[in-house]
């Protein structure tokens, strides 16, 4: 297996800086033992104007069979001969990715103490892989590397036999990539996509492969148009691992949309405190009030937006009048806990058909949420930064537009009645604000007016004559006048 990395330079920024980035001296030929053979690193050319580093992997087929113990490609008993007679010594595959991670580990991580500024900056690169298995042909190669910033992706199909062109092309390509990228980014792409194109791994795919994929795919995989194919092939189509990786990538994508850290987005599960107030079960009173509002509205298809750990979804499932229940949350951890709480894996077919748990951000429109009878935002709005509230408002009231929307939020005036809550503190560490009754009413009435809803307010919990109830609840109902205007506008 063979791979070359070339770059060009100037006297001020010599091309031989490639040696610093790879941590391999251009004047030396070095060799390294890997789990499946010997890797050689050498430089066919090294000058200030142009420098090329080559990685040659000599595969030991006997070691490969002994380490594999019959697993992986060609592991079937009737394929024993194929363990020794195959393309592995010649065609780039997951074995070359393993060698890259061992030999160029610092470069993959973007670490270079000798030239840190060079490691952080894009540089002109030309990467060539003479023989690369490509299950999907040159078209798939272009789909995988094309969106990654390369100015040129040249995948030339290798004919089965040049003297017999009528035999057609083989499943191999000669790959040449050219463009200005960070060396670390280029190596990470190759680390992931070489085994993806080969569509085989020559070692056991354990759960830690998900972490490896996410580390190598950081910055490019979450938004890649072929993300699902890449993830599935890299993880050898192991469904459980693929689902886990896809869920974590979706969380990364949602965090990047809001320019937030993943940890701050995946915060619906508080590991240090209980999200339900103690010692009185105010959370239960809140759910009861929500259920009463939904029943009064005659709703049967309900969205629980920001469903958290699934307490309300569980309560909705107990009432047969709610025929379809969809729980939506940005946190996959919360959805996983909700799934366990509901025992979805053991639920009967009819009952399971009533409930769906879905990952999504409430500040972005989602066509799948349109057409429901009611939506619930229970203790959700106070977890958003105030500048993000208009986005949530439009996504729910302007785009999804259910007939009824139920919103609950803490009443900050009542906080003085909590003996365990220090003065000036909010009830939960992640609350970005808590409103007075006047502030909540003003917001709710403005939202209702903008989007064609009427709104009523209901106290939840003991209604203190001085500071009001601990939780304030608003029931928004779409007005008949608004529906008439929309029908007239559509007819016109």
CSV table of C-alpha atoms in Angstrom, one decimal:
chain,number,residue,atom,x,y,z
A,1,UNK,CA,0.0,0.0,0.0
A,2,UNK,CA,1.4,3.4,-1.0
A,3,UNK,CA,0.5,7.0,-0.3
A,4,UNK,CA,2.3,10.3,-1.1
A,5,UNK,CA,1.8,13.8,0.4
A,6,UNK,CA,3.3,16.7,-1.5
A,7,UNK,CA,3.5,20.4,-0.9
A,8,UNK,CA,5.2,23.4,-2.4
A,9,UNK,CA,6.8,26.4,-0.7
A,10,UNK,CA,9.0,29.5,-0.9
A,11,UNK,CA,12.3,30.4,0.7
A,12,UNK,CA,10.3,32.2,3.5
A,13,UNK,CA,7.9,29.2,4.0
A,14,UNK,CA,9.9,26.2,2.7
A,15,UNK,CA,8.1,23.1,1.6
A,16,UNK,CA,10.4,21.0,3.9
A,17,UNK,CA,8.3,22.3,6.8
A,18,UNK,CA,6.2,19.2,5.9
A,19,UNK,CA,8.8,17.2,7.8
A,20,UNK,CA,8.1,19.2,11.0
A,21,UNK,CA,4.4,18.7,10.6
A,22,UNK,CA,4.7,15.0,10.1
A,23,UNK,CA,7.5,14.7,12.7
A,24,UNK,CA,9.6,12.8,10.2
A,25,UNK,CA,13.0,14.2,9.1
A,26,UNK,CA,13.3,14.5,5.3
A,27,UNK,CA,16.9,13.2,5.3
A,28,UNK,CA,16.0,9.9,6.9
A,29,UNK,CA,14.2,6.8,5.8
A,30,UNK,CA,12.4,5.4,8.8
A,31,UNK,CA,10.4,2.2,9.5
A,32,UNK,CA,7.8,1.4,12.1
A,33,UNK,CA,6.2,-1.9,13.2
A,34,UNK,CA,2.4,-2.0,13.0
A,35,UNK,CA,-0.1,-4.7,14.0
A,36,UNK,CA,-0.3,-5.9,10.4
A,37,UNK,CA,3.1,-5.3,9.0
A,38,UNK,CA,5.9,-2.7,8.6
A,39,UNK,CA,5.4,1.0,7.6
A,40,UNK,CA,8.1,2.9,5.9
A,41,UNK,CA,8.3,6.7,5.7
A,42,UNK,CA,10.7,8.4,3.2
A,43,UNK,CA,11.0,11.5,1.1
A,44,UNK,CA,11.5,11.0,-2.7
A,45,UNK,CA,12.1,14.8,-3.0
A,46,UNK,CA,12.8,17.5,-0.4
A,47,UNK,CA,13.6,21.1,-1.3
A,48,UNK,CA,12.4,24.5,-0.3
A,49,UNK,CA,10.2,24.6,-3.5
A,50,UNK,CA,8.7,21.1,-3.3
A,51,UNK,CA,8.6,18.3,-0.8
A,52,UNK,CA,7.0,14.9,-1.0
A,53,UNK,CA,6.6,12.4,1.9
A,54,UNK,CA,5.7,8.8,1.1
A,55,UNK,CA,4.1,6.1,3.3
A,56,UNK,CA,4.6,2.5,2.2
A,57,UNK,CA,2.9,-0.3,4.2
A,58,UNK,CA,4.2,-3.8,3.8
A,59,UNK,CA,1.4,-6.1,4.9
A,60,UNK,CA,2.2,-9.4,6.6
A,61,UNK,CA,-0.7,-11.7,5.5
A,62,UNK,CA,0.2,-14.3,8.1
A,63,UNK,CA,0.1,-11.8,11.0
A,64,UNK,CA,-3.2,-10.5,9.6
A,65,UNK,CA,-4.8,-13.9,9.7
A,66,UNK,CA,-3.4,-14.7,13.2
A,67,UNK,CA,-4.6,-11.4,14.6
A,68,UNK,CA,-8.0,-11.6,12.9
A,69,UNK,CA,-8.7,-15.2,14.1
A,70,UNK,CA,-11.2,-15.7,11.3
A,71,UNK,CA,-13.1,-12.4,11.8
A,72,UNK,CA,-13.6,-9.7,9.2
A,73,UNK,CA,-13.5,-9.9,5.4
A,74,UNK,CA,-12.7,-13.4,4.2
A,75,UNK,CA,-13.1,-14.9,7.6
A,76,UNK,CA,-15.4,-17.8,6.5
A,77,UNK,CA,-13.9,-21.3,6.7
A,78,UNK,CA,-14.3,-21.8,2.9
A,79,UNK,CA,-12.3,-18.6,2.3
A,80,UNK,CA,-9.1,-19.7,4.0
A,81,UNK,CA,-7.1,-19.4,0.8
A,82,UNK,CA,-8.3,-15.8,0.3
A,83,UNK,CA,-6.6,-14.9,3.6
A,84,UNK,CA,-3.3,-15.3,1.8
A,85,UNK,CA,-4.1,-14.5,-1.9
A,86,UNK,CA,-5.8,-11.1,-2.0
A,87,UNK,CA,-5.2,-7.4,-2.8
A,88,UNK,CA,-4.3,-6.3,0.7
A,89,UNK,CA,-0.6,-5.7,0.1
A,90,UNK,CA,-1.4,-3.4,-2.9
A,91,UNK,CA,-4.7,-1.6,-2.4
A,92,UNK,CA,-5.2,1.1,0.2
A,93,UNK,CA,-7.7,0.1,2.9
A,94,UNK,CA,-8.3,0.3,6.7
A,95,UNK,CA,-4.9,-1.2,7.2
A,96,UNK,CA,-3.3,2.0,5.7
A,97,UNK,CA,-5.6,4.1,8.0
A,98,UNK,CA,-4.3,2.2,11.0
A,99,UNK,CA,-0.7,2.8,9.9
A,100,UNK,CA,-1.4,6.5,9.3
A,101,UNK,CA,-2.8,6.9,12.8
A,102,UNK,CA,0.3,5.2,14.3
A,103,UNK,CA,3.0,6.8,12.2
A,104,UNK,CA,1.4,10.3,11.8
A,105,UNK,CA,-0.4,10.6,15.1
A,106,UNK,CA,0.8,14.1,16.0
A,107,UNK,CA,0.0,15.4,12.5
A,108,UNK,CA,-3.5,13.9,12.7
A,109,UNK,CA,-4.0,15.8,16.0
A,110,UNK,CA,-2.7,19.0,14.4
A,111,UNK,CA,0.2,19.2,16.9
A,112,UNK,CA,3.6,20.6,15.8
A,113,UNK,CA,5.8,22.2,18.4
A,114,UNK,CA,8.5,23.1,15.9
A,115,UNK,CA,6.1,24.9,13.5
A,116,UNK,CA,2.8,25.5,15.3
A,117,UNK,CA,1.8,28.3,13.0
A,118,UNK,CA,2.2,26.0,10.0
A,119,UNK,CA,0.0,23.3,11.6
A,120,UNK,CA,-2.8,25.8,12.1
A,121,UNK,CA,-2.7,27.2,8.5
A,122,UNK,CA,-3.9,25.7,5.3
A,123,UNK,CA,-1.1,24.7,2.9
A,124,UNK,CA,-1.0,23.6,-0.8
A,125,UNK,CA,-1.3,19.8,-0.8
A,126,UNK,CA,-1.3,17.1,-3.4
A,127,UNK,CA,-2.2,13.6,-2.1
A,128,UNK,CA,-1.9,10.6,-4.3
A,129,UNK,CA,-3.1,7.0,-3.7
A,130,UNK,CA,-2.1,4.9,-6.7
A,131,UNK,CA,-4.5,2.0,-6.0
A,132,UNK,CA,-7.7,2.5,-3.9
A,133,UNK,CA,-10.6,0.2,-3.7
A,134,UNK,CA,-13.8,2.2,-4.4
A,135,UNK,CA,-17.1,0.3,-4.1
A,136,UNK,CA,-19.2,2.9,-5.8
A,137,UNK,CA,-16.7,3.9,-8.4
A,138,UNK,CA,-15.2,7.3,-9.2
A,139,UNK,CA,-18.6,9.0,-8.7
A,140,UNK,CA,-18.7,8.0,-5.0
A,141,UNK,CA,-15.1,9.2,-4.6
A,142,UNK,CA,-16.1,12.6,-5.9
A,143,UNK,CA,-19.2,12.7,-3.6
A,144,UNK,CA,-17.1,11.9,-0.6
A,145,UNK,CA,-14.1,14.2,-1.1
A,146,UNK,CA,-15.9,16.9,-3.2
A,147,UNK,CA,-17.6,18.7,-0.3
A,148,UNK,CA,-14.4,18.8,1.8
A,149,UNK,CA,-12.6,21.8,0.4
A,150,UNK,CA,-10.4,20.2,-2.3
A,151,UNK,CA,-10.0,22.2,-5.5
A,152,UNK,CA,-9.5,19.1,-7.5
A,153,UNK,CA,-10.6,15.5,-6.9
A,154,UNK,CA,-9.4,13.2,-9.6
A,155,UNK,CA,-10.5,9.6,-9.4
A,156,UNK,CA,-9.4,7.6,-12.4
A,157,UNK,CA,-10.8,4.1,-12.8
A,158,UNK,CA,-8.1,1.4,-13.2
A,159,UNK,CA,-8.9,-0.9,-16.1
A,160,UNK,CA,-8.9,-4.7,-15.4
A,161,UNK,CA,-6.3,-5.1,-18.1
A,162,UNK,CA,-5.0,-2.3,-20.3
A,163,UNK,CA,-4.5,-4.7,-23.2
A,164,UNK,CA,-8.1,-5.8,-23.1
A,165,UNK,CA,-10.2,-2.6,-22.7
A,166,UNK,CA,-13.4,-4.5,-23.5
A,167,UNK,CA,-13.1,-6.2,-20.1
A,168,UNK,CA,-14.0,-2.8,-18.6
A,169,UNK,CA,-12.8,-1.2,-15.4
A,170,UNK,CA,-11.9,-2.7,-12.1
A,171,UNK,CA,-13.3,-1.6,-8.7
A,172,UNK,CA,-10.0,0.3,-8.1
A,173,UNK,CA,-9.2,4.0,-8.8
A,174,UNK,CA,-6.1,6.1,-8.8
A,175,UNK,CA,-6.9,9.0,-6.5
A,176,UNK,CA,-5.3,12.5,-6.7
A,177,UNK,CA,-6.4,15.2,-4.3
A,178,UNK,CA,-5.2,18.8,-4.7
A,179,UNK,CA,-6.1,21.9,-2.7
A,180,UNK,CA,-5.2,24.2,0.2
A,181,UNK,CA,-6.1,22.5,3.5
A,182,UNK,CA,-4.7,22.0,6.9
A,183,UNK,CA,-2.6,18.9,6.9
A,184,UNK,CA,-4.4,17.6,10.0
A,185,UNK,CA,-7.8,18.0,8.2
A,186,UNK,CA,-6.5,16.1,5.1
A,187,UNK,CA,-5.1,13.2,7.1
A,188,UNK,CA,-8.3,12.9,9.1
A,189,UNK,CA,-10.4,12.7,6.0
A,190,UNK,CA,-8.2,10.0,4.6
A,191,UNK,CA,-8.3,8.1,7.9
A,192,UNK,CA,-12.1,7.9,7.7
A,193,UNK,CA,-12.7,7.6,4.0
A,194,UNK,CA,-10.1,5.0,2.9
A,195,UNK,CA,-12.0,2.2,4.7
A,196,UNK,CA,-15.3,3.7,3.7
A,197,UNK,CA,-14.5,3.4,0.0
A,198,UNK,CA,-13.1,-0.1,0.5
A,199,UNK,CA,-16.3,-0.8,2.4
A,200,UNK,CA,-14.5,-3.3,4.7
A,201,UNK,CA,-12.5,-3.2,7.9
A,202,UNK,CA,-9.8,-5.8,8.7
A,203,UNK,CA,-10.2,-5.8,12.4
A,204,UNK,CA,-13.1,-6.0,14.9
A,205,UNK,CA,-15.2,-2.9,15.1
A,206,UNK,CA,-15.7,-2.2,18.8
A,207,UNK,CA,-17.8,0.5,20.4
A,208,UNK,CA,-14.7,2.8,20.7
A,209,UNK,CA,-14.8,3.1,16.9
A,210,UNK,CA,-17.6,5.6,17.3
A,211,UNK,CA,-15.3,7.9,19.3
A,212,UNK,CA,-12.5,7.5,16.7
A,213,UNK,CA,-15.0,8.4,13.9
A,214,UNK,CA,-16.2,11.5,15.7
A,215,UNK,CA,-12.7,12.7,16.6
A,216,UNK,CA,-11.5,12.2,13.0
A,217,UNK,CA,-14.7,13.7,11.6
A,218,UNK,CA,-14.6,16.7,13.8
A,219,UNK,CA,-15.4,19.8,11.7
A,220,UNK,CA,-16.5,18.1,8.5
A,221,UNK,CA,-18.6,14.9,9.1
A,222,UNK,CA,-21.6,16.5,10.9
A,223,UNK,CA,-22.5,18.5,7.8
A,224,UNK,CA,-21.3,16.1,5.1
A,225,UNK,CA,-24.1,15.2,2.6
A,226,UNK,CA,-23.0,11.6,2.6
A,227,UNK,CA,-22.9,11.4,6.4
A,228,UNK,CA,-25.1,8.4,6.7
A,229,UNK,CA,-23.2,6.3,4.2
A,230,UNK,CA,-19.9,7.3,5.7
A,231,UNK,CA,-21.0,6.4,9.2
A,232,UNK,CA,-22.6,3.1,8.2
A,233,UNK,CA,-19.6,1.9,6.2
A,234,UNK,CA,-17.0,3.1,8.7
A,235,UNK,CA,-18.7,1.1,11.5
A,236,UNK,CA,-19.1,-2.0,9.3
A,237,UNK,CA,-22.9,-1.5,9.1
A,238,UNK,CA,-23.3,-2.3,12.8
A,239,UNK,CA,-26.7,-0.8,13.3
A,240,UNK,CA,-26.4,0.0,17.0
A,241,UNK,CA,-23.1,1.8,16.6
A,242,UNK,CA,-24.2,3.6,13.5
A,243,UNK,CA,-27.3,4.9,15.3
A,244,UNK,CA,-25.2,6.1,18.3
A,245,UNK,CA,-22.8,7.9,16.0
A,246,UNK,CA,-25.6,9.5,14.0
A,247,UNK,CA,-27.3,10.8,17.1
A,248,UNK,CA,-24.1,12.3,18.4
A,249,UNK,CA,-23.4,13.9,15.0
A,250,UNK,CA,-26.9,15.4,15.0
A,251,UNK,CA,-26.2,17.0,18.4
A,252,UNK,CA,-22.9,18.4,17.1
A,253,UNK,CA,-24.8,19.9,14.1
A,254,UNK,CA,-27.5,21.5,16.2
A,255,UNK,CA,-24.8,22.9,18.5
A,256,UNK,CA,-22.9,24.4,15.6
A,257,UNK,CA,-26.1,26.1,14.3
A,258,UNK,CA,-26.4,28.0,17.5
A,259,UNK,CA,-22.6,28.5,17.9
A,260,UNK,CA,-22.7,26.6,21.2
A,261,UNK,CA,-20.7,23.9,22.9
A,262,UNK,CA,-22.2,20.5,22.6
A,263,UNK,CA,-22.3,20.2,26.5
A,264,UNK,CA,-24.4,23.4,26.8
A,265,UNK,CA,-26.9,22.0,24.2
A,266,UNK,CA,-27.2,18.5,25.7
A,267,UNK,CA,-28.3,19.8,29.1
A,268,UNK,CA,-31.8,18.5,29.5
A,269,UNK,CA,-30.6,15.9,32.0
A,270,UNK,CA,-29.3,17.5,35.2
A,271,UNK,CA,-26.9,15.1,36.8
A,272,UNK,CA,-26.6,17.0,40.1
A,273,UNK,CA,-30.1,18.1,40.9
A,274,UNK,CA,-33.6,16.8,40.3
A,275,UNK,CA,-35.5,18.9,37.8
A,276,UNK,CA,-38.7,18.4,39.7
A,277,UNK,CA,-39.2,20.6,42.7
A,278,UNK,CA,-39.2,19.1,46.2
A,279,UNK,CA,-40.7,18.4,48.6
A,280,UNK,CA,-44.2,19.2,47.2
A,281,UNK,CA,-44.9,17.6,43.8
A,282,UNK,CA,-45.4,20.8,41.9
A,283,UNK,CA,-44.3,19.0,38.7
A,284,UNK,CA,-47.3,16.6,39.1
A,285,UNK,CA,-49.6,19.6,39.6
A,286,UNK,CA,-48.2,21.1,36.4
A,287,UNK,CA,-48.8,18.0,34.4
A,288,UNK,CA,-52.3,17.7,35.7
A,289,UNK,CA,-53.1,21.3,34.6
A,290,UNK,CA,-51.6,20.6,31.1
A,291,UNK,CA,-53.7,17.5,30.7
A,292,UNK,CA,-56.8,19.3,31.7
A,293,UNK,CA,-56.1,22.1,29.2
A,294,UNK,CA,-55.5,19.5,26.4
A,295,UNK,CA,-58.7,17.6,27.2
A,296,UNK,CA,-60.7,20.9,27.3
A,297,UNK,CA,-59.3,21.7,23.8
A,298,UNK,CA,-60.4,18.3,22.5
A,299,UNK,CA,-56.8,17.5,21.3
A,300,UNK,CA,-55.9,14.0,20.3
A,301,UNK,CA,-52.6,14.5,18.4
A,302,UNK,CA,-50.1,16.2,20.7
A,303,UNK,CA,-46.6,17.5,20.5
A,304,UNK,CA,-44.5,17.7,23.7
A,305,UNK,CA,-41.8,20.2,22.7
A,306,UNK,CA,-38.8,20.0,24.9
A,307,UNK,CA,-40.1,16.7,26.4
A,308,UNK,CA,-36.9,16.2,28.5
A,309,UNK,CA,-37.0,12.8,30.3
A,310,UNK,CA,-40.6,12.0,29.2
A,311,UNK,CA,-42.7,12.6,32.3
A,312,UNK,CA,-45.5,14.3,30.4
A,313,UNK,CA,-45.3,11.9,27.5
A,314,UNK,CA,-45.8,9.1,30.0
A,315,UNK,CA,-48.9,10.9,31.5
A,316,UNK,CA,-50.3,11.4,28.0
A,317,UNK,CA,-50.0,7.8,27.2
A,318,UNK,CA,-52.2,6.8,30.1
A,319,UNK,CA,-55.2,8.6,28.5
A,320,UNK,CA,-56.5,6.8,25.5
A,321,UNK,CA,-58.0,10.0,24.0
A,322,UNK,CA,-54.5,11.1,23.1
A,323,UNK,CA,-54.0,8.9,20.0
A,324,UNK,CA,-50.7,10.3,18.8
A,325,UNK,CA,-47.9,11.7,21.0
A,326,UNK,CA,-44.6,13.1,19.7
A,327,UNK,CA,-41.9,14.0,22.2
A,328,UNK,CA,-39.2,16.4,20.8
A,329,UNK,CA,-35.9,17.3,22.5
A,330,UNK,CA,-32.5,18.5,21.5
A,331,UNK,CA,-30.8,16.2,24.0
A,332,UNK,CA,-30.3,12.5,23.0
A,333,UNK,CA,-29.4,11.7,26.6
A,334,UNK,CA,-32.8,13.0,27.7
A,335,UNK,CA,-34.6,11.0,24.9
A,336,UNK,CA,-32.7,7.9,25.9
A,337,UNK,CA,-33.9,8.3,29.5
A,338,UNK,CA,-37.4,8.9,28.2
A,339,UNK,CA,-37.3,5.8,26.2
A,340,UNK,CA,-36.3,3.8,29.2
A,341,UNK,CA,-39.0,5.4,31.4
A,342,UNK,CA,-41.6,4.5,28.8
A,343,UNK,CA,-40.2,1.0,28.3
A,344,UNK,CA,-40.5,1.5,24.5
A,345,UNK,CA,-38.6,-1.7,23.8
A,346,UNK,CA,-41.2,-3.8,25.7
A,347,UNK,CA,-44.3,-1.8,24.8
A,348,UNK,CA,-47.0,-3.5,22.9
A,349,UNK,CA,-47.4,-2.8,19.2
A,350,UNK,CA,-50.6,-0.8,19.5
A,351,UNK,CA,-49.3,1.3,22.4
A,352,UNK,CA,-45.9,1.9,20.7
A,353,UNK,CA,-47.7,3.1,17.6
A,354,UNK,CA,-49.1,6.1,19.6
A,355,UNK,CA,-45.7,7.5,20.7
A,356,UNK,CA,-42.7,8.9,18.8
A,357,UNK,CA,-39.5,10.4,20.3
A,358,UNK,CA,-37.6,12.7,18.0
A,359,UNK,CA,-34.4,14.8,18.3
A,360,UNK,CA,-34.7,18.4,17.1
A,361,UNK,CA,-34.1,22.0,18.0
A,362,UNK,CA,-37.2,24.1,18.8
A,363,UNK,CA,-35.7,27.2,17.4
A,364,UNK,CA,-35.8,25.9,13.8
A,365,UNK,CA,-38.8,25.2,11.7
A,366,UNK,CA,-39.6,21.5,11.1
A,367,UNK,CA,-42.3,20.6,8.6
A,368,UNK,CA,-42.8,17.3,10.4
A,369,UNK,CA,-44.4,19.2,13.3
A,370,UNK,CA,-47.2,20.8,11.3
A,371,UNK,CA,-50.8,19.6,11.5
A,372,UNK,CA,-51.1,18.6,15.1
A,373,UNK,CA,-54.0,19.4,17.4
A,374,UNK,CA,-51.9,20.8,20.2
A,375,UNK,CA,-48.3,21.5,21.3
A,376,UNK,CA,-46.9,21.8,24.8
A,377,UNK,CA,-44.0,23.9,25.9
A,378,UNK,CA,-43.7,22.9,29.6
A,379,UNK,CA,-40.8,24.6,31.4
A,380,UNK,CA,-39.0,25.2,28.2
A,381,UNK,CA,-38.9,28.9,27.2
A,382,UNK,CA,-36.9,29.9,30.3
A,383,UNK,CA,-34.0,27.7,29.1
A,384,UNK,CA,-33.5,29.8,26.0
A,385,UNK,CA,-31.5,33.1,25.7
A,386,UNK,CA,-34.0,35.9,25.2
A,387,UNK,CA,-32.7,36.7,21.7
A,388,UNK,CA,-33.6,33.1,20.7
A,389,UNK,CA,-37.3,33.4,21.8
A,390,UNK,CA,-38.5,34.9,18.5
A,391,UNK,CA,-37.1,31.9,16.6
A,392,UNK,CA,-39.0,29.5,18.9
A,393,UNK,CA,-42.1,31.7,18.6
A,394,UNK,CA,-42.1,31.5,14.8
A,395,UNK,CA,-41.2,27.8,14.7
A,396,UNK,CA,-44.2,26.9,16.9
A,397,UNK,CA,-46.8,29.6,16.3
A,398,UNK,CA,-45.8,30.7,12.8
A,399,UNK,CA,-44.7,27.4,11.2
A,400,UNK,CA,-46.1,24.4,13.1
A,401,UNK,CA,-49.4,26.3,14.0
A,402,UNK,CA,-51.3,23.7,16.1
A,403,UNK,CA,-54.8,24.6,17.1
A,404,UNK,CA,-53.8,24.8,20.8
A,405,UNK,CA,-50.5,25.7,22.4
A,406,UNK,CA,-49.9,25.2,26.2
A,407,UNK,CA,-47.0,27.1,27.7
A,408,UNK,CA,-45.8,26.9,31.3
A,409,UNK,CA,-43.0,28.8,33.0
A,410,UNK,CA,-41.9,29.7,36.6
A,411,UNK,CA,-43.4,32.8,38.2
A,412,UNK,CA,-40.3,34.6,39.6
A,413,UNK,CA,-42.4,36.5,42.1
A,414,UNK,CA,-43.2,33.2,43.9
A,415,UNK,CA,-39.5,32.5,44.5
A,416,UNK,CA,-39.5,34.3,47.8
A,417,UNK,CA,-41.8,31.5,49.1
A,418,UNK,CA,-39.1,28.9,48.5
A,419,UNK,CA,-37.2,28.6,51.8
A,420,UNK,CA,-34.4,26.6,50.2
A,421,UNK,CA,-33.9,29.1,47.4
A,422,UNK,CA,-31.3,31.9,48.1
A,423,UNK,CA,-32.5,35.4,47.4
A,424,UNK,CA,-31.9,36.5,43.8
A,425,UNK,CA,-31.4,33.0,42.5
A,426,UNK,CA,-33.4,31.2,39.8
A,427,UNK,CA,-34.9,27.8,40.3
A,428,UNK,CA,-32.6,25.9,37.9
A,429,UNK,CA,-29.0,26.6,37.0
A,430,UNK,CA,-29.8,26.5,33.3
A,431,UNK,CA,-32.7,29.1,33.5
A,432,UNK,CA,-31.7,32.1,31.4
A,433,UNK,CA,-34.6,34.2,32.8
A,434,UNK,CA,-37.7,33.9,35.0
A,435,UNK,CA,-40.6,36.2,34.4
A,436,UNK,CA,-43.1,38.0,36.6
A,437,UNK,CA,-46.8,37.5,35.9
A,438,UNK,CA,-47.0,40.9,34.1
A,439,UNK,CA,-43.9,40.0,31.9
A,440,UNK,CA,-45.3,36.6,31.0
A,441,UNK,CA,-48.8,38.0,30.2
A,442,UNK,CA,-47.2,40.8,28.0
A,443,UNK,CA,-45.1,38.3,26.0
A,444,UNK,CA,-48.0,35.8,25.6
A,445,UNK,CA,-50.5,38.5,24.4
A,446,UNK,CA,-48.0,39.9,21.9
A,447,UNK,CA,-47.3,36.4,20.5
A,448,UNK,CA,-51.1,35.7,20.3
A,449,UNK,CA,-51.8,38.9,18.5
A,450,UNK,CA,-48.9,38.4,16.0
A,451,UNK,CA,-50.0,34.9,15.0
A,452,UNK,CA,-53.7,34.9,15.2
A,453,UNK,CA,-54.3,33.2,18.6
A,454,UNK,CA,-56.3,34.0,21.7
A,455,UNK,CA,-54.8,33.4,25.1
A,456,UNK,CA,-56.0,32.5,28.6
A,457,UNK,CA,-54.0,32.2,31.8
A,458,UNK,CA,-54.3,29.6,34.5
A,459,UNK,CA,-52.5,29.5,37.8
A,460,UNK,CA,-50.7,26.2,38.7
A,461,UNK,CA,-50.1,25.4,42.4
A,462,UNK,CA,-51.1,27.4,45.4
A,463,UNK,CA,-52.2,30.9,44.2
A,464,UNK,CA,-50.7,33.2,46.8
A,465,UNK,CA,-52.7,36.4,47.2
A,466,UNK,CA,-49.4,38.5,47.2
A,467,UNK,CA,-47.0,36.8,44.8
A,468,UNK,CA,-49.3,34.6,42.7
A,469,UNK,CA,-48.9,30.8,41.9
A,470,UNK,CA,-45.5,29.1,41.6
A,471,UNK,CA,-46.1,28.2,37.9
A,472,UNK,CA,-47.9,30.3,35.3
A,473,UNK,CA,-49.7,28.6,32.4
A,474,UNK,CA,-51.0,30.1,29.2
A,475,UNK,CA,-53.4,28.4,26.8
A,476,UNK,CA,-53.2,29.7,23.2
A,477,UNK,CA,-56.1,28.9,20.9
A,478,UNK,CA,-56.1,29.7,17.2
A,479,UNK,CA,-58.9,32.1,16.4
A,480,UNK,CA,-61.6,31.3,13.8
A,481,UNK,CA,-61.0,34.8,12.4
A,482,UNK,CA,-57.4,33.9,11.6
A,483,UNK,CA,-58.4,30.7,9.8
A,484,UNK,CA,-61.0,32.6,7.7
A,485,UNK,CA,-58.4,35.2,6.6
A,486,UNK,CA,-56.0,32.4,5.6
A,487,UNK,CA,-58.7,30.7,3.5
A,488,UNK,CA,-59.7,33.9,1.8
A,489,UNK,CA,-56.0,34.7,1.1
A,490,UNK,CA,-55.5,31.2,-0.4
A,491,UNK,CA,-58.7,31.5,-2.5
A,492,UNK,CA,-57.6,34.9,-3.8
